[in-house]
mmCIF file with all atom_site columns, C-alpha atoms in Angstrom:
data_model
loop_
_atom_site.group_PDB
_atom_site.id
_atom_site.type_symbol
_atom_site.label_atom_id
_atom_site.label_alt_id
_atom_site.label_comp_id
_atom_site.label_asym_id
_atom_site.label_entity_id
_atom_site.label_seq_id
_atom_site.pdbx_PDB_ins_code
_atom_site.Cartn_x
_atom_site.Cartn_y
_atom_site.Cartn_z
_atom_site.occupancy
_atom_site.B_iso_or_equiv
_atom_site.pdbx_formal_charge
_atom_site.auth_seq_id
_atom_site.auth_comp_id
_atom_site.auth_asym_id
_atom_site.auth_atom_id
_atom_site.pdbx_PDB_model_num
ATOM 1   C CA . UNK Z 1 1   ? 76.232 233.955 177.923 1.00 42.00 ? 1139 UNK Z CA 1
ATOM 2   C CA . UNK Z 1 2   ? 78.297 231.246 178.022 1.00 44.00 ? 1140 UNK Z CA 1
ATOM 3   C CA . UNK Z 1 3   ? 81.704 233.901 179.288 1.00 53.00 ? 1141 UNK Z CA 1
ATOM 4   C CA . UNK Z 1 4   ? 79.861 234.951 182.316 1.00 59.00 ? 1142 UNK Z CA 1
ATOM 5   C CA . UNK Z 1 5   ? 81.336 234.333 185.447 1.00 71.00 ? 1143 UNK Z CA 1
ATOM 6   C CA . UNK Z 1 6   ? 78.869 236.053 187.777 1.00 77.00 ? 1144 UNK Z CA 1
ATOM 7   C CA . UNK Z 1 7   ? 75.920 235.529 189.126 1.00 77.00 ? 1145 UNK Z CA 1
ATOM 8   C CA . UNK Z 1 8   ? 73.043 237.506 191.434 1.00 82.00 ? 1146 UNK Z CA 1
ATOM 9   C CA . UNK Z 1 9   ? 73.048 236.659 194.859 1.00 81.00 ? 1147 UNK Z CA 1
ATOM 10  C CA . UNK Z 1 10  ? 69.288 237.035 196.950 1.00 81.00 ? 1148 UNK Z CA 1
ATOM 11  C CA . UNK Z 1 11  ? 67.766 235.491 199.740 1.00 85.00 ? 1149 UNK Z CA 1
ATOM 12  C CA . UNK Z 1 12  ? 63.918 235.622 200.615 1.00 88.00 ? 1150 UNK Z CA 1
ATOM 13  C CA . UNK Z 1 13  ? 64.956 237.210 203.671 1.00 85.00 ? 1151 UNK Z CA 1
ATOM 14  C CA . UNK Z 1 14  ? 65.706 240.657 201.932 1.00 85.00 ? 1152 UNK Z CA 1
ATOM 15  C CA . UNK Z 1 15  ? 63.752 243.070 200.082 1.00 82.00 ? 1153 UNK Z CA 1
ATOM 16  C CA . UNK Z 1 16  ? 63.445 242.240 196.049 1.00 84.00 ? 1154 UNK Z CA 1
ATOM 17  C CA . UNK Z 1 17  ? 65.447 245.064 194.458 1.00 81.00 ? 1155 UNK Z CA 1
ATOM 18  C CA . UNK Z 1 18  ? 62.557 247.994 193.279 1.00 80.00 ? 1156 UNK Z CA 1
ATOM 19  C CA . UNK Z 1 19  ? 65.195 248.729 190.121 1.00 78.00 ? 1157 UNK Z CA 1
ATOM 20  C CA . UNK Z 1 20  ? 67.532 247.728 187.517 1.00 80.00 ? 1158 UNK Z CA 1
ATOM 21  C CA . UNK Z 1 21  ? 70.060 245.962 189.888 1.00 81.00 ? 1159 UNK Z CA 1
ATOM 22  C CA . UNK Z 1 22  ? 70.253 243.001 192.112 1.00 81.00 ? 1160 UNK Z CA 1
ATOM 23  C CA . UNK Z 1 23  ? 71.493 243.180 195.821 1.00 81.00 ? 1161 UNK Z CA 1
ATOM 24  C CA . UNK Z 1 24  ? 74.706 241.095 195.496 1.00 84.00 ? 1162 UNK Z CA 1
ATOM 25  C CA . UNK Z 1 25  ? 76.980 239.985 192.730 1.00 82.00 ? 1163 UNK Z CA 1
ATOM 26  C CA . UNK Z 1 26  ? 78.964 236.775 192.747 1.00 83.00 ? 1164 UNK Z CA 1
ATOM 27  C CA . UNK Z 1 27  ? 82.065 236.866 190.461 1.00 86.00 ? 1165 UNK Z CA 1
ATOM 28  C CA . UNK Z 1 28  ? 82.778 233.386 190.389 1.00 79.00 ? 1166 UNK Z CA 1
ATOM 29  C CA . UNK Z 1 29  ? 86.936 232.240 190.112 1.00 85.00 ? 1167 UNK Z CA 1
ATOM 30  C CA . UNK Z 1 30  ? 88.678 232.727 186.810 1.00 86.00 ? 1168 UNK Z CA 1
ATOM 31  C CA . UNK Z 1 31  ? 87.828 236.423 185.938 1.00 89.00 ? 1169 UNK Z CA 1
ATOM 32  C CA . UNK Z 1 32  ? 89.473 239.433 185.052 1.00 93.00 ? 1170 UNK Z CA 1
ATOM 33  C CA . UNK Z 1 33  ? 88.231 242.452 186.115 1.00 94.00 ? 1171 UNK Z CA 1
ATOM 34  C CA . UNK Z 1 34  ? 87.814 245.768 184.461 1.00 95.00 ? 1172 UNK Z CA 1
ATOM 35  C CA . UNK Z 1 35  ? 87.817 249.014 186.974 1.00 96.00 ? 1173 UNK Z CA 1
ATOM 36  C CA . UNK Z 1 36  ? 86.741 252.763 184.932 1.00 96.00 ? 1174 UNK Z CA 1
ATOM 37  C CA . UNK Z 1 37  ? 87.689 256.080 186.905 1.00 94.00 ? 1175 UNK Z CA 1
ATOM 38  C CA . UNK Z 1 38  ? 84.853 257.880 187.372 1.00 95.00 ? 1176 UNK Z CA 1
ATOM 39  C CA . UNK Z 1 39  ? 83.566 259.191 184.262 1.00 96.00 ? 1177 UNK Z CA 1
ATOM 40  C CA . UNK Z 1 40  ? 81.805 262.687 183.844 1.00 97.00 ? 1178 UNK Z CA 1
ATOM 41  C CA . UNK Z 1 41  ? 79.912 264.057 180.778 1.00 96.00 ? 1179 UNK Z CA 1
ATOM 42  C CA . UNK Z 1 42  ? 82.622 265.065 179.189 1.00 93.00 ? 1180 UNK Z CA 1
ATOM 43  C CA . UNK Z 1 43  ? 83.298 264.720 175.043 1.00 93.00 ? 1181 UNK Z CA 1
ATOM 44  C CA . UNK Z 1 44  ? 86.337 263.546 173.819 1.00 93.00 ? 1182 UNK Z CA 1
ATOM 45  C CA . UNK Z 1 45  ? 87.260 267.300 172.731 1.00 95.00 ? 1183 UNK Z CA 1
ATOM 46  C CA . UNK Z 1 46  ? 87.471 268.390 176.549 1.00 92.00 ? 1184 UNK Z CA 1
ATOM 47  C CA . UNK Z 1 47  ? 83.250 269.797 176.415 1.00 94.00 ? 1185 UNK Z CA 1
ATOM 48  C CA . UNK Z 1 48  ? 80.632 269.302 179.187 1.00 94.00 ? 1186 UNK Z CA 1
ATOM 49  C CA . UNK Z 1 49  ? 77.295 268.199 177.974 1.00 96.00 ? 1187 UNK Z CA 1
ATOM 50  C CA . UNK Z 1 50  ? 74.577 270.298 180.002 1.00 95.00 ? 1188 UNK Z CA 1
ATOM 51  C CA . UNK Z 1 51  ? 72.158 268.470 181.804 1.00 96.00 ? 1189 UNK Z CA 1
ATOM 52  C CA . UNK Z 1 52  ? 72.051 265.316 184.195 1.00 97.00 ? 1190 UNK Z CA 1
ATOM 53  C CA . UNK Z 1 53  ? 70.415 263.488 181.268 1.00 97.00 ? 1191 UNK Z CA 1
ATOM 54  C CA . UNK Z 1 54  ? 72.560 264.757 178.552 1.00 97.00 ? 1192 UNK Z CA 1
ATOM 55  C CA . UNK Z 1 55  ? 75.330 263.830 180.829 1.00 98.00 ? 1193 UNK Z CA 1
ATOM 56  C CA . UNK Z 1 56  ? 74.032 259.957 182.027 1.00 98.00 ? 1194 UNK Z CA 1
ATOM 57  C CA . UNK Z 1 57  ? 74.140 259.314 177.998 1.00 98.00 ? 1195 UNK Z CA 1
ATOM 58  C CA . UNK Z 1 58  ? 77.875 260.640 177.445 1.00 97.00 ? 1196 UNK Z CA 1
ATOM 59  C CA . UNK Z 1 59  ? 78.823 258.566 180.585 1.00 97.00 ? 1197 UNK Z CA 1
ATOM 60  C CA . UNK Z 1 60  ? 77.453 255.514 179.549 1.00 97.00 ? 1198 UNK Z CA 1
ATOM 61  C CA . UNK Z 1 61  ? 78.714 255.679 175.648 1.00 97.00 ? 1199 UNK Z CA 1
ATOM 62  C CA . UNK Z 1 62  ? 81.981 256.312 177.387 1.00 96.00 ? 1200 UNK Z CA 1
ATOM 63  C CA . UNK Z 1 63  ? 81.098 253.384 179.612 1.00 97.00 ? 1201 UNK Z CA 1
ATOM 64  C CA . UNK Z 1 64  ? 80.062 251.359 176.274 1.00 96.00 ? 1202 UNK Z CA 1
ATOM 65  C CA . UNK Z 1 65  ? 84.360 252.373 174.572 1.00 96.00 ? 1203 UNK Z CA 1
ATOM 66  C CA . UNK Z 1 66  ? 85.748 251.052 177.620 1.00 96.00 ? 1204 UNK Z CA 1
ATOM 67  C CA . UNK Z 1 67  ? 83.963 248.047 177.933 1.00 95.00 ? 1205 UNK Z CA 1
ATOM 68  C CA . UNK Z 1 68  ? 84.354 247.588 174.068 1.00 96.00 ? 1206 UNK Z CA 1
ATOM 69  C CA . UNK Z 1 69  ? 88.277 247.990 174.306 1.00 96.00 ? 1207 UNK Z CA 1
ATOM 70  C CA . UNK Z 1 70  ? 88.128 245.371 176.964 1.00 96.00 ? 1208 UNK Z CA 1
ATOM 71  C CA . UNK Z 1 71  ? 85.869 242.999 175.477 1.00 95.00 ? 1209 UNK Z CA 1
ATOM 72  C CA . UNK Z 1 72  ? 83.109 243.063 177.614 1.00 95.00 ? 1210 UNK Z CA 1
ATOM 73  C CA . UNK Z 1 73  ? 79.670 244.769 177.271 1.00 94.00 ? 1211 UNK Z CA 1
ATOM 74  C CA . UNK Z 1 74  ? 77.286 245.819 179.796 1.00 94.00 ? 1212 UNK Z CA 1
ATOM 75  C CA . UNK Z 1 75  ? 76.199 242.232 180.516 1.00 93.00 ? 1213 UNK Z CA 1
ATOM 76  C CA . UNK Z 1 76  ? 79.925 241.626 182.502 1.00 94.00 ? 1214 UNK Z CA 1
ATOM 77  C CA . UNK Z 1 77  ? 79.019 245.052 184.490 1.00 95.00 ? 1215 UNK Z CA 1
ATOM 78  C CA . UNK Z 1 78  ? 78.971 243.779 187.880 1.00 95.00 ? 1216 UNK Z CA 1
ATOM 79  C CA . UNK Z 1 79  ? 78.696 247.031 189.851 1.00 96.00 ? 1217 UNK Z CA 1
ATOM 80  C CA . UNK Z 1 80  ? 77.946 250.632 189.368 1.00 97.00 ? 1218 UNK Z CA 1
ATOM 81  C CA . UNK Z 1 81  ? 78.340 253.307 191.643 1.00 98.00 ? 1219 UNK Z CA 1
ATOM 82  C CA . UNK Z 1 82  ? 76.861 257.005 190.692 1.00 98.00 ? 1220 UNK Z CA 1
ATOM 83  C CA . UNK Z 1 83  ? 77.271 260.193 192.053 1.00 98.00 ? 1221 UNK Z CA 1
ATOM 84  C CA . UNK Z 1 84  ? 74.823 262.718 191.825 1.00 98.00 ? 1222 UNK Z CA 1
ATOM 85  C CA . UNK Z 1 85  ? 75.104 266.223 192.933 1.00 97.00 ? 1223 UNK Z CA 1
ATOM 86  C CA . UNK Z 1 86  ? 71.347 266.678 193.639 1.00 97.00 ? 1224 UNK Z CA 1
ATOM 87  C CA . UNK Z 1 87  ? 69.361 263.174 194.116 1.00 96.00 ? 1225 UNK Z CA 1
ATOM 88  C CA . UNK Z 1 88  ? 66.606 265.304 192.946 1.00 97.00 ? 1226 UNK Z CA 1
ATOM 89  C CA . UNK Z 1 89  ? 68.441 264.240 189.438 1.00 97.00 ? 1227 UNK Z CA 1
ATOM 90  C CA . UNK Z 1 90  ? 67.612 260.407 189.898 1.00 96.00 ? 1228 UNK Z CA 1
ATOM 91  C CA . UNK Z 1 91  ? 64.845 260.093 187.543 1.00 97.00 ? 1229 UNK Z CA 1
ATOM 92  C CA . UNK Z 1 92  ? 66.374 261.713 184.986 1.00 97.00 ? 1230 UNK Z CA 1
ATOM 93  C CA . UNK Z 1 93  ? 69.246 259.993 185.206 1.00 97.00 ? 1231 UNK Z CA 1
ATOM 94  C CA . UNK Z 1 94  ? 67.766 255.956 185.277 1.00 95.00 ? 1232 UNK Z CA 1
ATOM 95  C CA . UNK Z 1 95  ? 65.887 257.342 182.256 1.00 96.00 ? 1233 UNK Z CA 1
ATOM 96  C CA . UNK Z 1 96  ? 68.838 258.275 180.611 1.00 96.00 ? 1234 UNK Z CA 1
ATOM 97  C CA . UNK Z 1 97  ? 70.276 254.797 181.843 1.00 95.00 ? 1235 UNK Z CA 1
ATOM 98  C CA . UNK Z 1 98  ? 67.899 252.139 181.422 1.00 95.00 ? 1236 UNK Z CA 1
ATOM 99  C CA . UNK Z 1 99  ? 68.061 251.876 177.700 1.00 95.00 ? 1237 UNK Z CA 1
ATOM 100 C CA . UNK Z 1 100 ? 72.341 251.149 178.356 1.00 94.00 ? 1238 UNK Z CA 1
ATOM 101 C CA . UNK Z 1 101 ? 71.818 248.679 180.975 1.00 92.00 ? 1239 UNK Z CA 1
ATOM 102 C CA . UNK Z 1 102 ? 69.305 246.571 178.615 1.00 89.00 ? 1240 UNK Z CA 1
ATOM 103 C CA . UNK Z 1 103 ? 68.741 243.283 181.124 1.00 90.00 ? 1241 UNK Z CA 1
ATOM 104 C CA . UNK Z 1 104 ? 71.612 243.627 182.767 1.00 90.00 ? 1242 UNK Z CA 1
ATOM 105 C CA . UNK Z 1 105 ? 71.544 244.096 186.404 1.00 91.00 ? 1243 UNK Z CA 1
ATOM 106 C CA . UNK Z 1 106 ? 74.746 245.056 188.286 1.00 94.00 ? 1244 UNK Z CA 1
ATOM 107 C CA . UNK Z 1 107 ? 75.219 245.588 192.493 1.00 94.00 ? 1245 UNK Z CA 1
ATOM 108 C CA . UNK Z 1 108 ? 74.426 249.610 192.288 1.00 95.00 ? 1246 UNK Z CA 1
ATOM 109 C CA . UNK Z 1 109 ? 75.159 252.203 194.785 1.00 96.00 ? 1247 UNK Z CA 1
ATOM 110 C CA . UNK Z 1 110 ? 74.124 256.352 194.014 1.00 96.00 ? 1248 UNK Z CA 1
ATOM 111 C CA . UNK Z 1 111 ? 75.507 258.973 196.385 1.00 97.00 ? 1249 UNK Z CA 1
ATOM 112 C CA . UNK Z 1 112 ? 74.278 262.128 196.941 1.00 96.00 ? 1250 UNK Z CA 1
ATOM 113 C CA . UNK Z 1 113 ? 77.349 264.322 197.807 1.00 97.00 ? 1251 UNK Z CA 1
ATOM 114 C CA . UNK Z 1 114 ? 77.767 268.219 197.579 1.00 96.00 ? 1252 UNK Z CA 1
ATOM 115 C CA . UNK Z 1 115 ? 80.307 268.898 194.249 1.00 95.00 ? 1253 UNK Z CA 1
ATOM 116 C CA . UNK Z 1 116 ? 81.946 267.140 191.234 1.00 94.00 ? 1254 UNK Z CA 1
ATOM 117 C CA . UNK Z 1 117 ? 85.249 268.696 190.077 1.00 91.00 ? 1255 UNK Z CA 1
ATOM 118 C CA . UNK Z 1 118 ? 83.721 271.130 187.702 1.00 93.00 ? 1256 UNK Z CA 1
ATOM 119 C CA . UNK Z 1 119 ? 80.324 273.706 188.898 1.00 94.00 ? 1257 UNK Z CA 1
ATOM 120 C CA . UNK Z 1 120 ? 78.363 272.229 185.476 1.00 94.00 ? 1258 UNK Z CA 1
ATOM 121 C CA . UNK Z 1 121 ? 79.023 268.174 186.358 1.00 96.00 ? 1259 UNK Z CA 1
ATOM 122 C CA . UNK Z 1 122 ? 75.772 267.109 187.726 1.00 97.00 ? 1260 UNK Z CA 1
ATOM 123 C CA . UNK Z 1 123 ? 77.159 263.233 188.118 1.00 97.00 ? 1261 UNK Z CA 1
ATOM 124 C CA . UNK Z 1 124 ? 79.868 260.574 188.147 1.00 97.00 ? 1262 UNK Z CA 1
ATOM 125 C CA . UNK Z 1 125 ? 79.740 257.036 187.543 1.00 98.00 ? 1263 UNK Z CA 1
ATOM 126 C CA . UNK Z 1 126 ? 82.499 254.329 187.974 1.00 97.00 ? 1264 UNK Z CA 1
ATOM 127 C CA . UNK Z 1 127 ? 81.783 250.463 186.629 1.00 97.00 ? 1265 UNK Z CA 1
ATOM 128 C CA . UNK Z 1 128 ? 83.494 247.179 187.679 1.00 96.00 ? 1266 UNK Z CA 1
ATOM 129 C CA . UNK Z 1 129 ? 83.008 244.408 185.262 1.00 95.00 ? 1267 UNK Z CA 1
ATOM 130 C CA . UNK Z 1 130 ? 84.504 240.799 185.484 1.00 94.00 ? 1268 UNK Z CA 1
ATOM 131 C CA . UNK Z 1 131 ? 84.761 238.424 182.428 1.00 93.00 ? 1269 UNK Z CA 1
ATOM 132 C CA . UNK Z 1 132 ? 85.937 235.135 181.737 1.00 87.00 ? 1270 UNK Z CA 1
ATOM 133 C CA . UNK Z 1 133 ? 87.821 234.376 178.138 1.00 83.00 ? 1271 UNK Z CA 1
#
């Protein structure tokens, strides 16, 4: 796309990534840069969805309205970072992913870490993108 302003970043020396993300992203000058919270499954009426892969999809169409609002679509995601209550979930939840990240392939970290906010949230997920107008 012609708006892009970042690029991946590899070297021979490191390991080619074994997933849906590349080990460095460039945001080259003249960006602006959208940050998200971290979003949880929840619906717009205050609900949970139940399930790590009921609540990957909610996060990511709540992923796809913000980037919307902002212009941008997953293409300008240049990093995601997921929490995930039990790693366990993983598959499940790059299942649930993949078909939102399309050929895009954003700097990713995943955490595994003990609680969310609520006893039902499985995972979190925050975004950075970076476009150019």
């Amino acid at each position: 796309m012609a708006d892009m302003v970042h690029r991946p970043i590899s070297s021979p020396l490191l390991r080619t990534p074994p997933g849906p993300w590349s080990n460095a992203i460039e945001v080259l000058p003249g960006a602006r840069y959208l940050y998200t919270c971290g979003l949880v499954g929840v619906r717009q009426d205050g609900t949970m969805e139940e399930g790590i892969a009921a609540q990957a999809v909610r996060i990511f169409e709540n992923i796809h309205i913000l980037l919307r609002e902002a212009s941008m679509d997953m293409s300008h995601v240049v990093k995601i970072i997921s929490y995930l209550v039990d790693v366990a979930d993983q598959p499940a939840y790059a299942k649930a992913r993949a078909p939102y990240l399309g050929t895009a392939r954003p700097a990713m970290t995943m955490l595994g870490i003990s609680q969310l906010s609520h006893p039902t949230l499985r995972l979190e997920v925050e975004v950075i993108a970076a476009k150019h107008d």
